[in-house]
PDB file of C-alpha atoms in Angstrom:
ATOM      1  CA  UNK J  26     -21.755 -29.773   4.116  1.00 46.00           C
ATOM      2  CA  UNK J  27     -23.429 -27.544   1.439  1.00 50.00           C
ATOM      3  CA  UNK J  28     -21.251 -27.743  -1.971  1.00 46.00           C
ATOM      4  CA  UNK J  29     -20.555 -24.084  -1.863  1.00 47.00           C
ATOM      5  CA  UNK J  30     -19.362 -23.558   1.729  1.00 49.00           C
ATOM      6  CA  UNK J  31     -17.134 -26.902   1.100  1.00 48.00           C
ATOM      7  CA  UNK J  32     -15.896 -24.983  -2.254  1.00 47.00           C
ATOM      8  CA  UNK J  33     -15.119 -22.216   0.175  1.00 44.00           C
ATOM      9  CA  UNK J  34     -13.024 -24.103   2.931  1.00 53.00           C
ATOM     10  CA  UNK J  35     -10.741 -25.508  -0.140  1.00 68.00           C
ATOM     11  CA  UNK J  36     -10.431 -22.212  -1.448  1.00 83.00           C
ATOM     12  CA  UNK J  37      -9.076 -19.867   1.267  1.00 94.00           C
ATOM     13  CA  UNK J  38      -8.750 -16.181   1.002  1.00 94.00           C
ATOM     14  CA  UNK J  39      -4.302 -15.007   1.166  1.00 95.00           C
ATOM     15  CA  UNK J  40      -5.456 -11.483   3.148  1.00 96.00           C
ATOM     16  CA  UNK J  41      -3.550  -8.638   4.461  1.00 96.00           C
ATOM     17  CA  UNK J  42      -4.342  -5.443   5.253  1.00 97.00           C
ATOM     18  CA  UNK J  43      -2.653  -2.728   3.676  1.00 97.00           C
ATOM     19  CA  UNK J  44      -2.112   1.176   3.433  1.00 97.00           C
ATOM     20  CA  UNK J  45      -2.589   2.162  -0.507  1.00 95.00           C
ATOM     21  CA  UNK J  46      -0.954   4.998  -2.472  1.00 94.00           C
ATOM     22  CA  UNK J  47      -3.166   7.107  -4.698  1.00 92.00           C
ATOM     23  CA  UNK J  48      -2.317   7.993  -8.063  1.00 92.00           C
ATOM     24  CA  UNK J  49       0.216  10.586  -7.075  1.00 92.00           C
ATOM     25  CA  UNK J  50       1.902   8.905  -4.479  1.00 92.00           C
ATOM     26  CA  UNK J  51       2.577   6.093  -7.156  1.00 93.00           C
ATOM     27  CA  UNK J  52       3.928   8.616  -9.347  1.00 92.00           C
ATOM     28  CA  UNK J  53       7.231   9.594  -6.941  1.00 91.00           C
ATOM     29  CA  UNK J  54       7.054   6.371  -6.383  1.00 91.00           C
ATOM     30  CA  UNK J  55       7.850   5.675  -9.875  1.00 92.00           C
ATOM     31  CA  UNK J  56       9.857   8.159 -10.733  1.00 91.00           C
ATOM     32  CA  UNK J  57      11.948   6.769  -7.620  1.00 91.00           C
ATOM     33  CA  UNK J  58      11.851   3.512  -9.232  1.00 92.00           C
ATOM     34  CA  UNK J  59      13.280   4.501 -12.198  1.00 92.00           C
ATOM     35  CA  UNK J  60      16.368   5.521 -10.663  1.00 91.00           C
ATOM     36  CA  UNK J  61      17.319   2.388  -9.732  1.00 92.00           C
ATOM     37  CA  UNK J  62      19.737   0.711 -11.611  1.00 93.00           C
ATOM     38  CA  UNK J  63      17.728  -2.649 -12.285  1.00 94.00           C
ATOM     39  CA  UNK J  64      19.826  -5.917 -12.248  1.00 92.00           C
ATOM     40  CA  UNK J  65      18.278  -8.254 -15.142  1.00 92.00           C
ATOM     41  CA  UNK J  66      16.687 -10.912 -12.829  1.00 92.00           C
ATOM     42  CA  UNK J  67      15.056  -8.178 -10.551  1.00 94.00           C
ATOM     43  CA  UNK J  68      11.005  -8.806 -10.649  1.00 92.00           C
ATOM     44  CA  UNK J  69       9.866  -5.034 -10.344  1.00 92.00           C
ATOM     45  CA  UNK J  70       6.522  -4.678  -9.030  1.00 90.00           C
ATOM     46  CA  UNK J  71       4.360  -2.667 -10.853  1.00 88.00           C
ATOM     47  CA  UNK J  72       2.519   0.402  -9.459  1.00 89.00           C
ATOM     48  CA  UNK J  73      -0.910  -0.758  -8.771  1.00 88.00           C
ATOM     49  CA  UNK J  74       0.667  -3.815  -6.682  1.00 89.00           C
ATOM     50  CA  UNK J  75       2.580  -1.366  -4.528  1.00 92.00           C
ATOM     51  CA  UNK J  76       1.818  -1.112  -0.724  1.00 94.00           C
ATOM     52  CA  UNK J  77       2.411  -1.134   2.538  1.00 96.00           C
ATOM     53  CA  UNK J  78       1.329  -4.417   4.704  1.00 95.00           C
ATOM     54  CA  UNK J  79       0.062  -3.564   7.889  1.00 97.00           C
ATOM     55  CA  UNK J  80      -0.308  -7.402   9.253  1.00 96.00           C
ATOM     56  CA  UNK J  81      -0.702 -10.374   7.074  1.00 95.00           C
ATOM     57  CA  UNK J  82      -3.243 -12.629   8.255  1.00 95.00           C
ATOM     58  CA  UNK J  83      -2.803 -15.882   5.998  1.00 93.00           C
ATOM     59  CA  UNK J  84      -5.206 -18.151   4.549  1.00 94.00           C
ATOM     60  CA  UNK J  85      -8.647 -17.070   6.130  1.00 95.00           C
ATOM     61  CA  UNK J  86     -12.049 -19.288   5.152  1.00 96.00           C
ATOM     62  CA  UNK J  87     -14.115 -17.194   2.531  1.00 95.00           C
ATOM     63  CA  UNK J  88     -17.228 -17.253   4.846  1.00 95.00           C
ATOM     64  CA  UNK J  89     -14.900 -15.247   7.675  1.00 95.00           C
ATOM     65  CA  UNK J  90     -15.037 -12.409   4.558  1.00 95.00           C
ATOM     66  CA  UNK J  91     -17.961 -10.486   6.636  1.00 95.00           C
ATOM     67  CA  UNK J  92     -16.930 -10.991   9.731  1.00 96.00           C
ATOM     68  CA  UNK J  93     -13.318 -10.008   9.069  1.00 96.00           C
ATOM     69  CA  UNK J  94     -15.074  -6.966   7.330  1.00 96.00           C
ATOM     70  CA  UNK J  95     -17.068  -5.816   9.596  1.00 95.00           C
ATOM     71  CA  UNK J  96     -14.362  -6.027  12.453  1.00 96.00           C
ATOM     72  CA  UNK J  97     -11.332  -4.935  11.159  1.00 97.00           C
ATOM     73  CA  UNK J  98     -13.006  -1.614  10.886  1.00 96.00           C
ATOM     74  CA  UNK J  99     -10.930   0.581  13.542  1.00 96.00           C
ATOM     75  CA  UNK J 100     -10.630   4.168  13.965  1.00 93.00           C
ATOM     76  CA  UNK J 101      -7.919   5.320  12.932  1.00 94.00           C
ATOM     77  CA  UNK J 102      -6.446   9.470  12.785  1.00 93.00           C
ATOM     78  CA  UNK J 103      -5.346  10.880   9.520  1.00 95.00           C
ATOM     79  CA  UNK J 104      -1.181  11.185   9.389  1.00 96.00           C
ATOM     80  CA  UNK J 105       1.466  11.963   7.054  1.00 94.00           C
ATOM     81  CA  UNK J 106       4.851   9.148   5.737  1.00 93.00           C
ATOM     82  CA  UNK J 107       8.097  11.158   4.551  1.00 91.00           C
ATOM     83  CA  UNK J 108       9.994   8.679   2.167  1.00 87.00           C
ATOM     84  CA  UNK J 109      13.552   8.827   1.453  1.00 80.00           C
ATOM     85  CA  UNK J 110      15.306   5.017   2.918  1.00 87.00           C
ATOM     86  CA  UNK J 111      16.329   2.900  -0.133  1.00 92.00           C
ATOM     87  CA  UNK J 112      17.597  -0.288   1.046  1.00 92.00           C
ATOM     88  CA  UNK J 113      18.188  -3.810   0.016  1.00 93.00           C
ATOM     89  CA  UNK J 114      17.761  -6.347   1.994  1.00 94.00           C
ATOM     90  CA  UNK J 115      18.629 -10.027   2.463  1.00 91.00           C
ATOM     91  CA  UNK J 116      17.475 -12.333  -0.590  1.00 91.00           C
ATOM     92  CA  UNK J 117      17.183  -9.631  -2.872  1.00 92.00           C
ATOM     93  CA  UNK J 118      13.882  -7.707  -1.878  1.00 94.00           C
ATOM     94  CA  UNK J 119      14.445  -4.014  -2.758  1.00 94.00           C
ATOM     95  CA  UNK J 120      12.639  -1.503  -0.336  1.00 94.00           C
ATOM     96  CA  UNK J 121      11.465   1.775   0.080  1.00 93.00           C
ATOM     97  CA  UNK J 122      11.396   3.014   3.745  1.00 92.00           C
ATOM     98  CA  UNK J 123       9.505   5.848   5.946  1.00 92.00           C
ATOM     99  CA  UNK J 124      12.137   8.085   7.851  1.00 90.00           C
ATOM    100  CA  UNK J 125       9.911   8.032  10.357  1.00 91.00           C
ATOM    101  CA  UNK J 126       6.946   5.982  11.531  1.00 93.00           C
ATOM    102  CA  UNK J 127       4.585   8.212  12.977  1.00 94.00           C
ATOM    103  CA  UNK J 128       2.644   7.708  16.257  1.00 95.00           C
ATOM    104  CA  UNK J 129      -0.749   7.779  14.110  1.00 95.00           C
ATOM    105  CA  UNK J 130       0.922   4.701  11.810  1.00 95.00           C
ATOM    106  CA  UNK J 131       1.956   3.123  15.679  1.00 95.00           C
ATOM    107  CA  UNK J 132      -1.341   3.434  16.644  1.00 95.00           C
ATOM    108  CA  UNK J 133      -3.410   2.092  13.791  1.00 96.00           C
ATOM    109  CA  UNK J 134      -0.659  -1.274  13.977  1.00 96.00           C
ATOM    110  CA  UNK J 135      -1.641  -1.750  17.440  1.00 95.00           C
ATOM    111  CA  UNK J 136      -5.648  -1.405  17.271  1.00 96.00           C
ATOM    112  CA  UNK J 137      -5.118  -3.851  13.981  1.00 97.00           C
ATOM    113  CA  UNK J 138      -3.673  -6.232  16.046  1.00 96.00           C
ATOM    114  CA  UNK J 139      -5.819  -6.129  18.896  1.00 96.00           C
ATOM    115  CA  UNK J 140      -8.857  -6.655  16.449  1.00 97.00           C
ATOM    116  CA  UNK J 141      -6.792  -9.233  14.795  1.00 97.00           C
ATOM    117  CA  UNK J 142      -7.078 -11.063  17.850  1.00 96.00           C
ATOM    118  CA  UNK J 143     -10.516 -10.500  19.298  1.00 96.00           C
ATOM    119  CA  UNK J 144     -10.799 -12.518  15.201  1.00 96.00           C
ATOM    120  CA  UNK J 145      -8.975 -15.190  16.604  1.00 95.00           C
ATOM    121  CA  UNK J 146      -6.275 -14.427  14.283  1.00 95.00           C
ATOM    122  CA  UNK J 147      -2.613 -14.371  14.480  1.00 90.00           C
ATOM    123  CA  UNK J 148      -0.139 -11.542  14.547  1.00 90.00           C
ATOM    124  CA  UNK J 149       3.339 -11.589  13.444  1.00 87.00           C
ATOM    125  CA  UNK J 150       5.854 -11.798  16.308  1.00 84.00           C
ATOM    126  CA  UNK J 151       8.789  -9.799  14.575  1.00 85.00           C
ATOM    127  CA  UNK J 152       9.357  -6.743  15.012  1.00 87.00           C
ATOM    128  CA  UNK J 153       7.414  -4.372  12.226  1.00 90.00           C
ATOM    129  CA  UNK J 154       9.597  -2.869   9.500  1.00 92.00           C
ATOM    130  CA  UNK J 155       6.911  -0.672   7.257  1.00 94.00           C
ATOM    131  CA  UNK J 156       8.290  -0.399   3.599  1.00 94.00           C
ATOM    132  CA  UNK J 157       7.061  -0.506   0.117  1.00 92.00           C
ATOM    133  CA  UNK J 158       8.645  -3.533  -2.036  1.00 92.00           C
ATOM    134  CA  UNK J 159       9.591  -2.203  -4.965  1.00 94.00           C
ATOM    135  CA  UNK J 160      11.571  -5.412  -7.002  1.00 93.00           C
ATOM    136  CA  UNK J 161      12.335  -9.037  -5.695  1.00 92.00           C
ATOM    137  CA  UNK J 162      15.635 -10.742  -6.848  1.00 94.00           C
ATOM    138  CA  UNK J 163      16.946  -7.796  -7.159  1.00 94.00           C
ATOM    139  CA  UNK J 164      20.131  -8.646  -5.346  1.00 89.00           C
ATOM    140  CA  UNK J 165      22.691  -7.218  -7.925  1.00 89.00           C
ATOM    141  CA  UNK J 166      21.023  -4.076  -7.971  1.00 92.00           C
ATOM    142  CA  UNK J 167      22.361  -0.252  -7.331  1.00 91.00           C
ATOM    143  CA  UNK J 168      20.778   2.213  -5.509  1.00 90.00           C
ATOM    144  CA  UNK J 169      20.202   5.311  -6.846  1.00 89.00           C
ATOM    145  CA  UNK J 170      22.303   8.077  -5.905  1.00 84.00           C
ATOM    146  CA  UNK J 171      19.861  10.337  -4.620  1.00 83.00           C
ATOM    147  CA  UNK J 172      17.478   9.307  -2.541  1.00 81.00           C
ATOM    148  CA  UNK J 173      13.571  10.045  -2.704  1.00 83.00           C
ATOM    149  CA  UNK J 174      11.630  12.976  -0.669  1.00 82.00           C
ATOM    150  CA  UNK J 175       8.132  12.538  -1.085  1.00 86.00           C
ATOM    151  CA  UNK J 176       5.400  12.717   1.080  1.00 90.00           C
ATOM    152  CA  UNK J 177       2.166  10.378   1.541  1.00 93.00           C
ATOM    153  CA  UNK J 178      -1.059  11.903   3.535  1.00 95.00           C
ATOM    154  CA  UNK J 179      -2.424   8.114   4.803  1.00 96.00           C
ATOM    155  CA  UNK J 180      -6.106   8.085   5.992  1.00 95.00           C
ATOM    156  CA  UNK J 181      -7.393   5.077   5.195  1.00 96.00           C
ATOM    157  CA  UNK J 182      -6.037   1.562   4.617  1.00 97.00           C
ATOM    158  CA  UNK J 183      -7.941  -1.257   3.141  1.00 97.00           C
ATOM    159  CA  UNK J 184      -8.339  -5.623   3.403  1.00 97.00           C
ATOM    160  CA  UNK J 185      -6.688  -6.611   0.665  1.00 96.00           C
ATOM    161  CA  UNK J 186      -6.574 -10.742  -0.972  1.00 96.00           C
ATOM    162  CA  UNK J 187      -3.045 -12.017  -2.689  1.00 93.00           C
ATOM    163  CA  UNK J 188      -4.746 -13.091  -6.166  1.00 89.00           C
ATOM    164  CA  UNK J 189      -1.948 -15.731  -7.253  1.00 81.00           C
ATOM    165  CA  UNK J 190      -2.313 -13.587 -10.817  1.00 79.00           C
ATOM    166  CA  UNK J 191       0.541 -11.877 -12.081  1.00 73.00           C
ATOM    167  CA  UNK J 192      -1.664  -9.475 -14.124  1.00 75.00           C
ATOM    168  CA  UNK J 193      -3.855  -8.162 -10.894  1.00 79.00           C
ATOM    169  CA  UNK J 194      -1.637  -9.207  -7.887  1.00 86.00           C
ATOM    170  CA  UNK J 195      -3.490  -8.088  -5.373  1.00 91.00           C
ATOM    171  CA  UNK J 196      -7.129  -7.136  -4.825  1.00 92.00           C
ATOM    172  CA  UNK J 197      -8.941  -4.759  -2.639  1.00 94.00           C
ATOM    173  CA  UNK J 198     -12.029  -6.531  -0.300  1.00 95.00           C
ATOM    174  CA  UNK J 199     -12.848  -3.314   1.801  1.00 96.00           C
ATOM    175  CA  UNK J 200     -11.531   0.269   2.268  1.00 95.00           C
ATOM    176  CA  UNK J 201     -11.654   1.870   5.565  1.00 96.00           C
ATOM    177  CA  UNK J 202     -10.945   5.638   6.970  1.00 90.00           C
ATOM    178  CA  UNK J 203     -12.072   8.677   5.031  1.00 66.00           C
ATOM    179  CA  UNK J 204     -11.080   7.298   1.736  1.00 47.00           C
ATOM    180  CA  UNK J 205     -13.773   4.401   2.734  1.00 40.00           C
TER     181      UNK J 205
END
């Protein structure tokens, strides 16, 4: 095997893909932040890291990068996220949730997945909770006392990579929809 396409199967891509908030949306987002009342050990995530995973798909050889490009590239209709569910859930994770998740957010999940598998790739059997983490260990924290109303006009979503750096968490491999 070639040196570089060996160097490639021992160093996998982390991938997701992932609906990104502009510079506004991060804004409410943190001003929202801000009103929580941060316990200490909590490991806020700062405002470029914030997002919403549409599917994780794991450790993924680099030389699947173009292929996974190339079809992961659905169509997808333009639709709007109302925010305003603070919640904290089990083992500390602190979460901002839709109110509602809109049909055009149902449909892009589904055609994800079903080009998730025509990759031969796996889709999470849970059910689908769509949030924005906002802190980890955060398990002592308070909620705020009024929750957020903000809205987020989605059309596009992107293939992200987990970096393993806490400086640049997570970077962006493509960008599809209009903001493409």
């Amino acid at each position: 095997m070639p040196q570089s396409r060996q160097a490639a199967d021992q160093d996998p891509a982390r991938l997701f893909l992932a609906l990104c908030p502009g510079e506004a949306v991060q804004a409410a987002l943190a001003v929202h932040s801000d009103a929580w009342q941060w316990n200490t050990d909590a490991a806020r995530y700062a405002p470029p890291d914030w997002h919403i995973t549409l599917h994780f798909l794991g450790s993924v050889p680099r030389q699947r990068l173009d292929e996974l490009r190339s079809g992961l590239a659905v169509p997808m209709t333009p639709f709007e996220l109302r925010f305003g569910q603070p919640e904290l859930w089990r083992h500390g994770l602190a979460v901002l949730l839709p109110d509602a998740v809109p049909e055009g957010f149902q449909l892009l999940h589904r055609s994800l997945a079903q080009a998730l598998q025509r990759l031969g790739l796996k889709t999470e059997a849970r059910p689908y909770r769509p949030h924005f983490t906002l802190a980890r260990h955060a398990a002592l924290v308070q909620l705020p006392a009024q929750p957020p109303m903000f809205g987020w006009h989605v059309d596009g979503y992107a293939l992200m990579e987990s970096t393993g750096d806490a400086r640049q968490r997570y970077r962006v491999l493509q960008r599809y929809g209009s903001v493409a």
